[in-house]
mmCIF file of C-alpha atoms in Angstrom:
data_model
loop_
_atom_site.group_PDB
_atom_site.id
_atom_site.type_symbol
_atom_site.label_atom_id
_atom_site.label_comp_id
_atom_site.label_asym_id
_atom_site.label_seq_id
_atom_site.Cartn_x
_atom_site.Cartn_y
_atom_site.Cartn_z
ATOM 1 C CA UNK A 547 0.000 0.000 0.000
ATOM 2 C CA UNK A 548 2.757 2.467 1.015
ATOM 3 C CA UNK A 549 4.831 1.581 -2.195
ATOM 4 C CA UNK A 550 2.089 2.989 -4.531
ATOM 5 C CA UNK A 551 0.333 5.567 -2.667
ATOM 6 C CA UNK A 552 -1.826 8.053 -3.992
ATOM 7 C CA UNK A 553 -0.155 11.166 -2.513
ATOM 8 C CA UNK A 554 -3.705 12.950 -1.856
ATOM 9 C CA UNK A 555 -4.446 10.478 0.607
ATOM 10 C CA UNK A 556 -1.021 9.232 2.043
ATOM 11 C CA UNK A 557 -0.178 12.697 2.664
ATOM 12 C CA UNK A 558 -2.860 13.926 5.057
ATOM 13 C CA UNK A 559 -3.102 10.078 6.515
ATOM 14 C CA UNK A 560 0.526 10.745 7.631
ATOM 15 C CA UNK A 561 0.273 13.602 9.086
ATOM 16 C CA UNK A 562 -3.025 13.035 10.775
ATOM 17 C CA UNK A 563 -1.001 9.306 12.721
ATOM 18 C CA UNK A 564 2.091 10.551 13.059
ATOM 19 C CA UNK A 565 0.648 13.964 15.510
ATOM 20 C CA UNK A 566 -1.658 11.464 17.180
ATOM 21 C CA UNK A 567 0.580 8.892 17.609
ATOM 22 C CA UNK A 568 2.862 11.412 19.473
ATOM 23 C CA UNK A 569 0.458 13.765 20.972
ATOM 24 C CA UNK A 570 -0.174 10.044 22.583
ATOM 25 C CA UNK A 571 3.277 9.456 23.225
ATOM 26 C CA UNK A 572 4.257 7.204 20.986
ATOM 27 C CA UNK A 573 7.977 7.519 19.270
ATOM 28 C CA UNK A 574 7.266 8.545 15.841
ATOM 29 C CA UNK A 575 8.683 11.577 13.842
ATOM 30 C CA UNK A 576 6.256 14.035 12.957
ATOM 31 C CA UNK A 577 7.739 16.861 11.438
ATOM 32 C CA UNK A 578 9.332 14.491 8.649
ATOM 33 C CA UNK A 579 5.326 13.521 7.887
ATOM 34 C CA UNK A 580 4.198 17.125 7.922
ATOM 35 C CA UNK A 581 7.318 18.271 5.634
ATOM 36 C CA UNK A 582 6.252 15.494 3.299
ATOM 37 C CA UNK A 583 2.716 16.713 3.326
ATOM 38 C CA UNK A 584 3.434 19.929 2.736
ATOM 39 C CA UNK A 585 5.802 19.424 -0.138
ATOM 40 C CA UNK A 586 3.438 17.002 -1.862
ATOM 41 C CA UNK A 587 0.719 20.044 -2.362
ATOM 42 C CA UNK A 588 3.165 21.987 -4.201
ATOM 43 C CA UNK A 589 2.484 22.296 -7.902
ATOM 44 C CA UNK A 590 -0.951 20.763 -7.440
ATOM 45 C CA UNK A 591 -4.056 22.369 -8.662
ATOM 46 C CA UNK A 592 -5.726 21.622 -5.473
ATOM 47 C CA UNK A 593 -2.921 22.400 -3.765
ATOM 48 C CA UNK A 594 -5.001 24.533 -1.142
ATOM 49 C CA UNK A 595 -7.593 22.103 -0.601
ATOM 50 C CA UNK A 596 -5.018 19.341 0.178
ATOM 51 C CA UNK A 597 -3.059 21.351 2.472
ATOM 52 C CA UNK A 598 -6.241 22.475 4.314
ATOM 53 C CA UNK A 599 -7.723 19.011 4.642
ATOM 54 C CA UNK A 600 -3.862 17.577 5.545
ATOM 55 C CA UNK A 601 -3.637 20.860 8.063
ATOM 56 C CA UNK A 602 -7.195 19.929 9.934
ATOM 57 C CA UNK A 603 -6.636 16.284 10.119
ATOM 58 C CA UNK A 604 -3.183 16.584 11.734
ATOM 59 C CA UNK A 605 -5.113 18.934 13.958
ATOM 60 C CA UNK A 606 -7.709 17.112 15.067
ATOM 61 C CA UNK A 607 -5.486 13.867 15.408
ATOM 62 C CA UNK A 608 -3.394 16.001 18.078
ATOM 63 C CA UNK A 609 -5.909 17.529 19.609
ATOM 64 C CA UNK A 610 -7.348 14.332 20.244
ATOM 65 C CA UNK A 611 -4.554 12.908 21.679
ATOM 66 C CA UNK A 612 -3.758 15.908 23.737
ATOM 67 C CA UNK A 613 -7.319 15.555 25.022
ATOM 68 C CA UNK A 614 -7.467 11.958 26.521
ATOM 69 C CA UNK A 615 -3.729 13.175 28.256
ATOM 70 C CA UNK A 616 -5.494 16.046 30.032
ATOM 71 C CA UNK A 617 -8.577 14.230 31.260
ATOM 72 C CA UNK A 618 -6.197 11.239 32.459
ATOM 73 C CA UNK A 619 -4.138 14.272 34.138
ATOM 74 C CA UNK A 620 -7.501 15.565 35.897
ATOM 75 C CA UNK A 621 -8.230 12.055 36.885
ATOM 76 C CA UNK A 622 -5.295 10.588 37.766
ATOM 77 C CA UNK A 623 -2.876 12.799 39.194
ATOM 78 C CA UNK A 624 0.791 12.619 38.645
ATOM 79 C CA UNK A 625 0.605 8.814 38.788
ATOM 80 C CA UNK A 626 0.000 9.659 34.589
ATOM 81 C CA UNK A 627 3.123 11.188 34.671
ATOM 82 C CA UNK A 628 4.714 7.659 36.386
ATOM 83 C CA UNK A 629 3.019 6.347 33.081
ATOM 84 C CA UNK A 630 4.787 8.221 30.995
ATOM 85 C CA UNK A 631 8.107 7.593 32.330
ATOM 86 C CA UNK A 632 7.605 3.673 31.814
ATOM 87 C CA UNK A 633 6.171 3.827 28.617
ATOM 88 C CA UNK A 634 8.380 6.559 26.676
ATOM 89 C CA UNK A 635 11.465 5.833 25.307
ATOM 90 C CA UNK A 636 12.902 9.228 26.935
ATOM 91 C CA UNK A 637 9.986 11.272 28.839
ATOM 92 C CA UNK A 638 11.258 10.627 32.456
ATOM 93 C CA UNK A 639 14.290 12.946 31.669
ATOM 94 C CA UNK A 640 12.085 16.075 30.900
ATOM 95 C CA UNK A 641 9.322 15.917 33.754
ATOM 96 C CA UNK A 642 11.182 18.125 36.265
ATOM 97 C CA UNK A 643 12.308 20.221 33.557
ATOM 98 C CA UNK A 644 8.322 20.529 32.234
ATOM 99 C CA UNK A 645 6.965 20.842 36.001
ATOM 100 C CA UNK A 646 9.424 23.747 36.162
ATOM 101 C CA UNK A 647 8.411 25.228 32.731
ATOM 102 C CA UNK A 648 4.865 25.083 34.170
ATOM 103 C CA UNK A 649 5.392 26.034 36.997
ATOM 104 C CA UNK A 650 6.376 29.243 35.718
ATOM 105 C CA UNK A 651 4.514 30.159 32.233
ATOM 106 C CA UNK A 652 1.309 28.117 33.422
ATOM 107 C CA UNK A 653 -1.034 26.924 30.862
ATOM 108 C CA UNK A 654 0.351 29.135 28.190
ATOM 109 C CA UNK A 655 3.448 26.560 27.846
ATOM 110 C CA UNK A 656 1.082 24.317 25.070
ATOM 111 C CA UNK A 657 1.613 27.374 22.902
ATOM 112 C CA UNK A 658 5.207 26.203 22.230
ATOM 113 C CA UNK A 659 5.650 22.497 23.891
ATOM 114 C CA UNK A 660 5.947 21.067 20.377
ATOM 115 C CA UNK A 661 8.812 22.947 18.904
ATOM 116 C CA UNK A 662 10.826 21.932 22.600
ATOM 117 C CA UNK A 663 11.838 18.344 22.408
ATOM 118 C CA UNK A 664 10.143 16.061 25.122
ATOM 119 C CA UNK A 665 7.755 18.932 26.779
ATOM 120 C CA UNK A 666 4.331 18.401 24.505
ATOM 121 C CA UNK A 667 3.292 14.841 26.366
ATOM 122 C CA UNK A 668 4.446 15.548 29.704
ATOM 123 C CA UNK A 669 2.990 19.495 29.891
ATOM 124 C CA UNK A 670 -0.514 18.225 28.309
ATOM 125 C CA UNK A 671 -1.456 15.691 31.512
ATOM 126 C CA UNK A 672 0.297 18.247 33.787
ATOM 127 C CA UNK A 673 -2.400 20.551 32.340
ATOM 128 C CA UNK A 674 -5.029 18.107 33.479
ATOM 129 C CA UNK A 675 -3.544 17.684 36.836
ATOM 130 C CA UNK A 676 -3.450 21.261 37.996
ATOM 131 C CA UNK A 677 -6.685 21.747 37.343
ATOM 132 C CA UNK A 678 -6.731 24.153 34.223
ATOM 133 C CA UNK A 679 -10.660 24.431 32.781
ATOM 134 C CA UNK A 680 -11.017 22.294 29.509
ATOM 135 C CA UNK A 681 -12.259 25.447 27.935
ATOM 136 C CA UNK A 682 -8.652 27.026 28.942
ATOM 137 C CA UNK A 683 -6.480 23.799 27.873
ATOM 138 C CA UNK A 684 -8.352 23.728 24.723
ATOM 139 C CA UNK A 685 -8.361 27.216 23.348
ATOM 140 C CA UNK A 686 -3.598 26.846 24.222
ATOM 141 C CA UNK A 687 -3.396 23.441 22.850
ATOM 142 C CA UNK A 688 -5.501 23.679 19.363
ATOM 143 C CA UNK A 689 -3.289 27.197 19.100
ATOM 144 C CA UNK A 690 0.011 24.629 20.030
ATOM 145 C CA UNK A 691 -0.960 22.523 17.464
ATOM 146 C CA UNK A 692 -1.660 24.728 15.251
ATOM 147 C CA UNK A 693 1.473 26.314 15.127
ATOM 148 C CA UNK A 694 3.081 23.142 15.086
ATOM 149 C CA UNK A 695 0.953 21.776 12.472
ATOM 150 C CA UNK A 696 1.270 24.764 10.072
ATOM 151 C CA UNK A 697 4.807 25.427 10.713
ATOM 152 C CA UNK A 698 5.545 21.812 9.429
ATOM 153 C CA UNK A 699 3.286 21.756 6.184
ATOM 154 C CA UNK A 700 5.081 25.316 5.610
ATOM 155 C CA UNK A 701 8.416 24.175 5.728
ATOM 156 C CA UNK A 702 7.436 21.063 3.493
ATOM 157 C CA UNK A 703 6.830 23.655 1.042
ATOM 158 C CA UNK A 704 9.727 25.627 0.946
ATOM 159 C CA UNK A 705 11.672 22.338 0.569
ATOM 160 C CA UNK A 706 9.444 20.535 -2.019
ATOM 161 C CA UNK A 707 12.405 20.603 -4.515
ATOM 162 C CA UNK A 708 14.352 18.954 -2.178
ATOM 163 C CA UNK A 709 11.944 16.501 -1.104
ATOM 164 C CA UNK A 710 11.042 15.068 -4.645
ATOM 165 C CA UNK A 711 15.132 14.657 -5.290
ATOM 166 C CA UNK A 712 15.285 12.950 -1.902
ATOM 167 C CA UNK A 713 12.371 10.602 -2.386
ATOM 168 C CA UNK A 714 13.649 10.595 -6.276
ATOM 169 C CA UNK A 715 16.917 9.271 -5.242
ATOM 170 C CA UNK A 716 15.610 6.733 -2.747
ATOM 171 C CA UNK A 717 13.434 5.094 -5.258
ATOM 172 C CA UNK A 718 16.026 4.462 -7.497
ATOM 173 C CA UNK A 719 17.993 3.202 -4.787
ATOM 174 C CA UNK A 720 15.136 0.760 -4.764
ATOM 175 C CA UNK A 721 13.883 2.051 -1.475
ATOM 176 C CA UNK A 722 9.909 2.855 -1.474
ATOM 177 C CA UNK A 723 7.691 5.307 0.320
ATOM 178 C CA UNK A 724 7.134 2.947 2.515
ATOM 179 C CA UNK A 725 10.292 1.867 3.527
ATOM 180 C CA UNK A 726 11.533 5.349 3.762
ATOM 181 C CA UNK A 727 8.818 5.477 6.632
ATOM 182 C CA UNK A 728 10.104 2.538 8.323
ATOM 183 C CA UNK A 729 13.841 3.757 8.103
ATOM 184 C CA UNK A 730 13.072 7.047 9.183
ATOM 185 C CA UNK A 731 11.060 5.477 12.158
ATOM 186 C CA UNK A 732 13.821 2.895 12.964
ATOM 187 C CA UNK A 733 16.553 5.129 12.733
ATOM 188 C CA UNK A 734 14.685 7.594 15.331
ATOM 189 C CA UNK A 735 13.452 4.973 18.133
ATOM 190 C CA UNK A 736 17.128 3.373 17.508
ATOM 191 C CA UNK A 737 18.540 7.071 18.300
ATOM 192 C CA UNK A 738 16.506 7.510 21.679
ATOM 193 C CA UNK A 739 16.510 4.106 22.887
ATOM 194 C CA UNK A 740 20.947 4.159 22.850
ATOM 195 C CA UNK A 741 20.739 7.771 24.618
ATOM 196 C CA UNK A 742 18.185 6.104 27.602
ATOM 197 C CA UNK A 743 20.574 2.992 28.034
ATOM 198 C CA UNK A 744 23.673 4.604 27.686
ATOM 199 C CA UNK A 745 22.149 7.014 30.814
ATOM 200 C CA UNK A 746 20.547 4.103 32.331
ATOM 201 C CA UNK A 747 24.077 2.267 32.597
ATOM 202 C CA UNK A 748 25.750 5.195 34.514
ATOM 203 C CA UNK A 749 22.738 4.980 36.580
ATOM 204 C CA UNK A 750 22.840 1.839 37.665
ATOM 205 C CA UNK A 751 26.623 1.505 38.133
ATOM 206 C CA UNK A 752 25.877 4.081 40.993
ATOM 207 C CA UNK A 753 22.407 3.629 42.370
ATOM 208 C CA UNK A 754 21.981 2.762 45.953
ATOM 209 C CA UNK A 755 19.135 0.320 47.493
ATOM 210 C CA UNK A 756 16.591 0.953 50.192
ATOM 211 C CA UNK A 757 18.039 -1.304 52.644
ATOM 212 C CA UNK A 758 21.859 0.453 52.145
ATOM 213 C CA UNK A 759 20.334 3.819 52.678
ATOM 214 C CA UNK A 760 18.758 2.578 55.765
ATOM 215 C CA UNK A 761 21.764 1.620 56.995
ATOM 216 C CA UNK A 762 23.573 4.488 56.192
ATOM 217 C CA UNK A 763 21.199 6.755 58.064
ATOM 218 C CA UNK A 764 21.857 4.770 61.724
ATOM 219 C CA UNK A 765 25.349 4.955 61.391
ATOM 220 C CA UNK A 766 27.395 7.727 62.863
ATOM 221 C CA UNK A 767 27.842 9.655 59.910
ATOM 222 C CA UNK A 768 24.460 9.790 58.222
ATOM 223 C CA UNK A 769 24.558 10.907 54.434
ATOM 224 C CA UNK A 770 23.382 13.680 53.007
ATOM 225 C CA UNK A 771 19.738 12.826 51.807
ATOM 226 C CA UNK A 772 18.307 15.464 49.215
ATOM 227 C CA UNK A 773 14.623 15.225 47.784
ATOM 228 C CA UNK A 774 14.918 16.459 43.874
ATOM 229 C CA UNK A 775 11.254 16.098 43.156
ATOM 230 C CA UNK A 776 9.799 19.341 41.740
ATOM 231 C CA UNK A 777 7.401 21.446 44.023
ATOM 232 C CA UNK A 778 4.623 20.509 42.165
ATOM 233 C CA UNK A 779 5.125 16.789 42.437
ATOM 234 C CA UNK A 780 6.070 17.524 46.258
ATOM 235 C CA UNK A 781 2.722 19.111 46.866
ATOM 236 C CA UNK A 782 0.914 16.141 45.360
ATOM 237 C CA UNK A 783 2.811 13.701 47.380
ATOM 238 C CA UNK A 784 3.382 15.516 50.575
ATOM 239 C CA UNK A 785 5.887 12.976 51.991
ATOM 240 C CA UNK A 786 9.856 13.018 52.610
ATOM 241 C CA UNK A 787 12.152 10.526 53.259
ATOM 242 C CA UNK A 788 13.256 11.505 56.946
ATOM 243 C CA UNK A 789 16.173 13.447 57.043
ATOM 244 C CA UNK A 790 15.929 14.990 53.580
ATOM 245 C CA UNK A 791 16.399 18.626 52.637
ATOM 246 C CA UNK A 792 14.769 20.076 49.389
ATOM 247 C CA UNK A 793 16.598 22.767 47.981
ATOM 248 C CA UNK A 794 15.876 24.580 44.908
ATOM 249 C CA UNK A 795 17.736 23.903 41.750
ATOM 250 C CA UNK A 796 18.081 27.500 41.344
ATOM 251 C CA UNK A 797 20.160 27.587 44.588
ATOM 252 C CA UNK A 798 21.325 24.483 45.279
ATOM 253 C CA UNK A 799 25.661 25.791 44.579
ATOM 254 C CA UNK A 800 24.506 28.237 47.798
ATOM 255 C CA UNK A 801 22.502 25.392 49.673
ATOM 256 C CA UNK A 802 25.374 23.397 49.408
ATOM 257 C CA UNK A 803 28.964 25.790 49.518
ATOM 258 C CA UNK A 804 30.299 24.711 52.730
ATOM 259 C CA UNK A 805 29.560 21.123 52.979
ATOM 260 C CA UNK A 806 32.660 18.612 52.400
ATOM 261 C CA UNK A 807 33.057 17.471 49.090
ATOM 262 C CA UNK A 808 33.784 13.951 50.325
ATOM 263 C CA UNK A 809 30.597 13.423 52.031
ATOM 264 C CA UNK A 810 28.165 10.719 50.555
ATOM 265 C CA UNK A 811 25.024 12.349 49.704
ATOM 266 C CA UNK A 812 22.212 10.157 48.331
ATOM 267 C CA UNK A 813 19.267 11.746 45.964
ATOM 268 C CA UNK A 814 15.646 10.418 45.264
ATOM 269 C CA UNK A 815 13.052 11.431 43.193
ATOM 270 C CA UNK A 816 9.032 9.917 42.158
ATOM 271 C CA UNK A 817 10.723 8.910 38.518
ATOM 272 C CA UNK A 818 10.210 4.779 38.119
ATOM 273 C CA UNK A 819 13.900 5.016 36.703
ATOM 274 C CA UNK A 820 15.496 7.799 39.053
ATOM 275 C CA UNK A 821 16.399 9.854 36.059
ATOM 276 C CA UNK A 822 16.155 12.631 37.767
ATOM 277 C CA UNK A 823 17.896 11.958 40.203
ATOM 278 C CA UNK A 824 20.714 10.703 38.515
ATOM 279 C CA UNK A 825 20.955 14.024 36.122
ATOM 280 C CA UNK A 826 21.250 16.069 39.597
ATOM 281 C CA UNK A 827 24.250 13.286 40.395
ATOM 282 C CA UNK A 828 25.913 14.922 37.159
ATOM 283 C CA UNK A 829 25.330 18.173 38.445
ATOM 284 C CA UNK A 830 26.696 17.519 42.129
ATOM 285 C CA UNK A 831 29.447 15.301 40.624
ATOM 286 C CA UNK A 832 30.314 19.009 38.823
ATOM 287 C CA UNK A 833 30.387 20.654 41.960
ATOM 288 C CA UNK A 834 33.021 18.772 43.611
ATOM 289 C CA UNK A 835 30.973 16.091 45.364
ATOM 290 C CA UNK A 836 32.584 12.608 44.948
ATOM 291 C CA UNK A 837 30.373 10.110 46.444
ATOM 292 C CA UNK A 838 26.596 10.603 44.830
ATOM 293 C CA UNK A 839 24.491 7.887 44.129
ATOM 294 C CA UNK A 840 20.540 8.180 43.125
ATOM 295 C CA UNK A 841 17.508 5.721 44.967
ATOM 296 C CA UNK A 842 17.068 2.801 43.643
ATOM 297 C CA UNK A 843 13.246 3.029 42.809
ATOM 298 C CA UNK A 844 12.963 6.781 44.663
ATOM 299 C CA UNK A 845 10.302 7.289 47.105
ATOM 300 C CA UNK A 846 7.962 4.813 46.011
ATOM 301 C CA UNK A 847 10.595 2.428 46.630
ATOM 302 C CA UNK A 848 10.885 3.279 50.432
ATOM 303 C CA UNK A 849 7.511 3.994 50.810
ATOM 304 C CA UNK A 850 6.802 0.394 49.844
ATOM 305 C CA UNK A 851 9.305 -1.023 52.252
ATOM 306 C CA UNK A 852 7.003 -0.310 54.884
ATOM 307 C CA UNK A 853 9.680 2.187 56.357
ATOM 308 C CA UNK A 854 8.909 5.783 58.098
ATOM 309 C CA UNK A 855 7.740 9.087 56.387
ATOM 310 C CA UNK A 856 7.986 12.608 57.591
ATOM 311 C CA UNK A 857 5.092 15.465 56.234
ATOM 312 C CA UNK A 858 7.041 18.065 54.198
ATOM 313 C CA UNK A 859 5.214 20.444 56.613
ATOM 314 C CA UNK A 860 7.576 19.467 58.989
ATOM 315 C CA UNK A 861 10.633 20.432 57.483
ATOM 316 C CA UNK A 862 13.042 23.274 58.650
ATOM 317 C CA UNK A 863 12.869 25.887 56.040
ATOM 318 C CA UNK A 864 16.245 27.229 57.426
ATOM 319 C CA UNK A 865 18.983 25.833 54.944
ATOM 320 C CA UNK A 866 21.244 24.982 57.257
ATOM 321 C CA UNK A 867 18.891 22.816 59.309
ATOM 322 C CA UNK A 868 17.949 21.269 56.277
ATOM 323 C CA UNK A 869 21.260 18.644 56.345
ATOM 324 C CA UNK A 870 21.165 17.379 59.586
ATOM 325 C CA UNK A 871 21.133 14.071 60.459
ATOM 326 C CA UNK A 872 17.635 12.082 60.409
ATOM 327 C CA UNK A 873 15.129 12.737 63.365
ATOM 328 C CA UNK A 874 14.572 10.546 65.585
ATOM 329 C CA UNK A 875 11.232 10.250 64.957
ATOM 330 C CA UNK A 876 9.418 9.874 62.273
ATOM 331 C CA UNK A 877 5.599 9.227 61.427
ATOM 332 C CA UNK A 878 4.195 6.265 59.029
ATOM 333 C CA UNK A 879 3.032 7.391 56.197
ATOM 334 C CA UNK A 880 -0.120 5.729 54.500
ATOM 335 C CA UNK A 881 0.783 3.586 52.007
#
């Protein structure tokens, strides 16, 4: 079918999967469907006609998809965003950095979440989550997509030479349409799945289990425990490991100046694969700090040991306070 295609109705088929598909969160490119969408109207008679039925399609399609993320978000909470980070080849490595984003342009972040790699899936349920009216989300994402959506059949048409040549030379090569898709698609899952292992190795080289960290926090020189979860995530799950501090990314060189750099520190997060965690490793490791090793399975991992929990409303909001050693009490958190 996708060696012979009638490009009327390939074209706007594309399109329309390929921003559903990711708008769901699946690893396909899209802006190589839209540019091939766009270029195929060029030179056409109904050149407008195709490009508006391609450009409402690929619209609806994300919309759609953007849609069942943000009532999931409403209904589910951030455990959608736990989702995510199991089933994406690469999404746990942009939550904290979306949360933040959020956190600080609001709703008006679906406006450009497409055109930043990673943010469109994760920003769309965190949408959902913080309670944004469906009026609201929809009025920002169908102007996201949009953008998105028209920005790719545009750029198809600058490059329609360059596109027939391409496609030209890859037939000859005896390559169809169709397998073009398939390389295209191979060649992009192949690309995020080594940069998510090649992380994933360092992470587990270094990772540190429940039961360890226990241990480390009765001996007589407790680590340093630090809770990387974004605010919003902490108010969601209002629940710290006992002894943890939570500084700020934004301040965390100042938080941390005149600590010894040979002191363990440990670092959890709510990620399934303590990616977070690990990236803020990097960041300590930069700063000096020798001995830094993420949770092994963050909080949910020592929340489902059975072991204590301290309300975040309890912590010292003085910064020095915030690296002491762990109370002595603590209270059980529901599980």
């Amino acid at each position: 079918m996708l060696d012979a295609p009638s490009p009327t109705i390939l074209a706007p088929l594309l399109a329309a999967l390929c921003v559903s598909g990711a708008a769901l969160g699946l690893p396909v490119p899209t802006m190589p469907a839209l540019i091939y969408a766009g270029s195929v109207a060029v030179g056409r008679a109904d050149a407008a006609a195709l490009l508006a039925a391609t450009f409402a399609a690929a619209v609806a399609g994300g919309f759609a998809g953007d849609a069942a993320w943000y009532l999931a978000g409403r209904r589910y909470g951030f455990r959608v965003l736990r989702v995510l980070c199991r089933l994406s080849l690469s999404r746990d490595t942009c939550v904290r950095r979306t949360e933040t984003f959020f956190a600080r342009r609001g709703v008006r972040i679906l406006l450009v979440a497409r055109f930043l790699p990673g943010l469109a899936v994760v920003s769309v349920p965190m949408t959902g989550l913080s309670r944004v009216p469906f009026r609201r989300f929809a009025v920002h994402d169908l102007a996201g997509v949009s953008l998105w959506v028209g920005g790719g059949l545009a750029l198809g048409a600058l490059l329609a030479g360059q596109v027939d040549a391409l496609l030209a030379w890859l037939q000859n090569a005896g390559l169809g349409l169709g397998g073009v898709v398939l390389l295209v698609l191979a060649v992009f899952i192949a690309q995020r799945v080594w940069r998510r292992q090649r992380l994933l190795r360092a992470l587990r080289a270094s990772r540190i289990s429940v039961d360890e960290l226990h241990a480390l926090m009765a001996a007589e020189a407790p680590p340093l425990l630090i809770d990387v979860r974004s605010a919003p995530n902490r108010e969601q799950d209002p629940w710290r490991i006992p002894g943890a501090s939570t500084p700020e990314p934004d301040v965390l060189e100042l938080a941390l100046a005149d600590l010894p750099r040979d002191r363990t520190v440990v670092l959890y997060c709510a990620c399934p694969n303590e990616i977070s965690a690990a990236q803020m490793a990097q960041r300590m490791r930069a700063l000096g700090f020798s001995d830094v090793r993420p949770l092994l399975g963050g909080l949910d991992a020592w929340r489902a040991s059975g072991r204590d929990l301290l309300p975040l409303a309890a912590l010292d909001d003085a910064p020095a306070a915030a690296f002491d050693a762990p109370p002595p009490a603590a209270q059980r958190a529901e599980a």
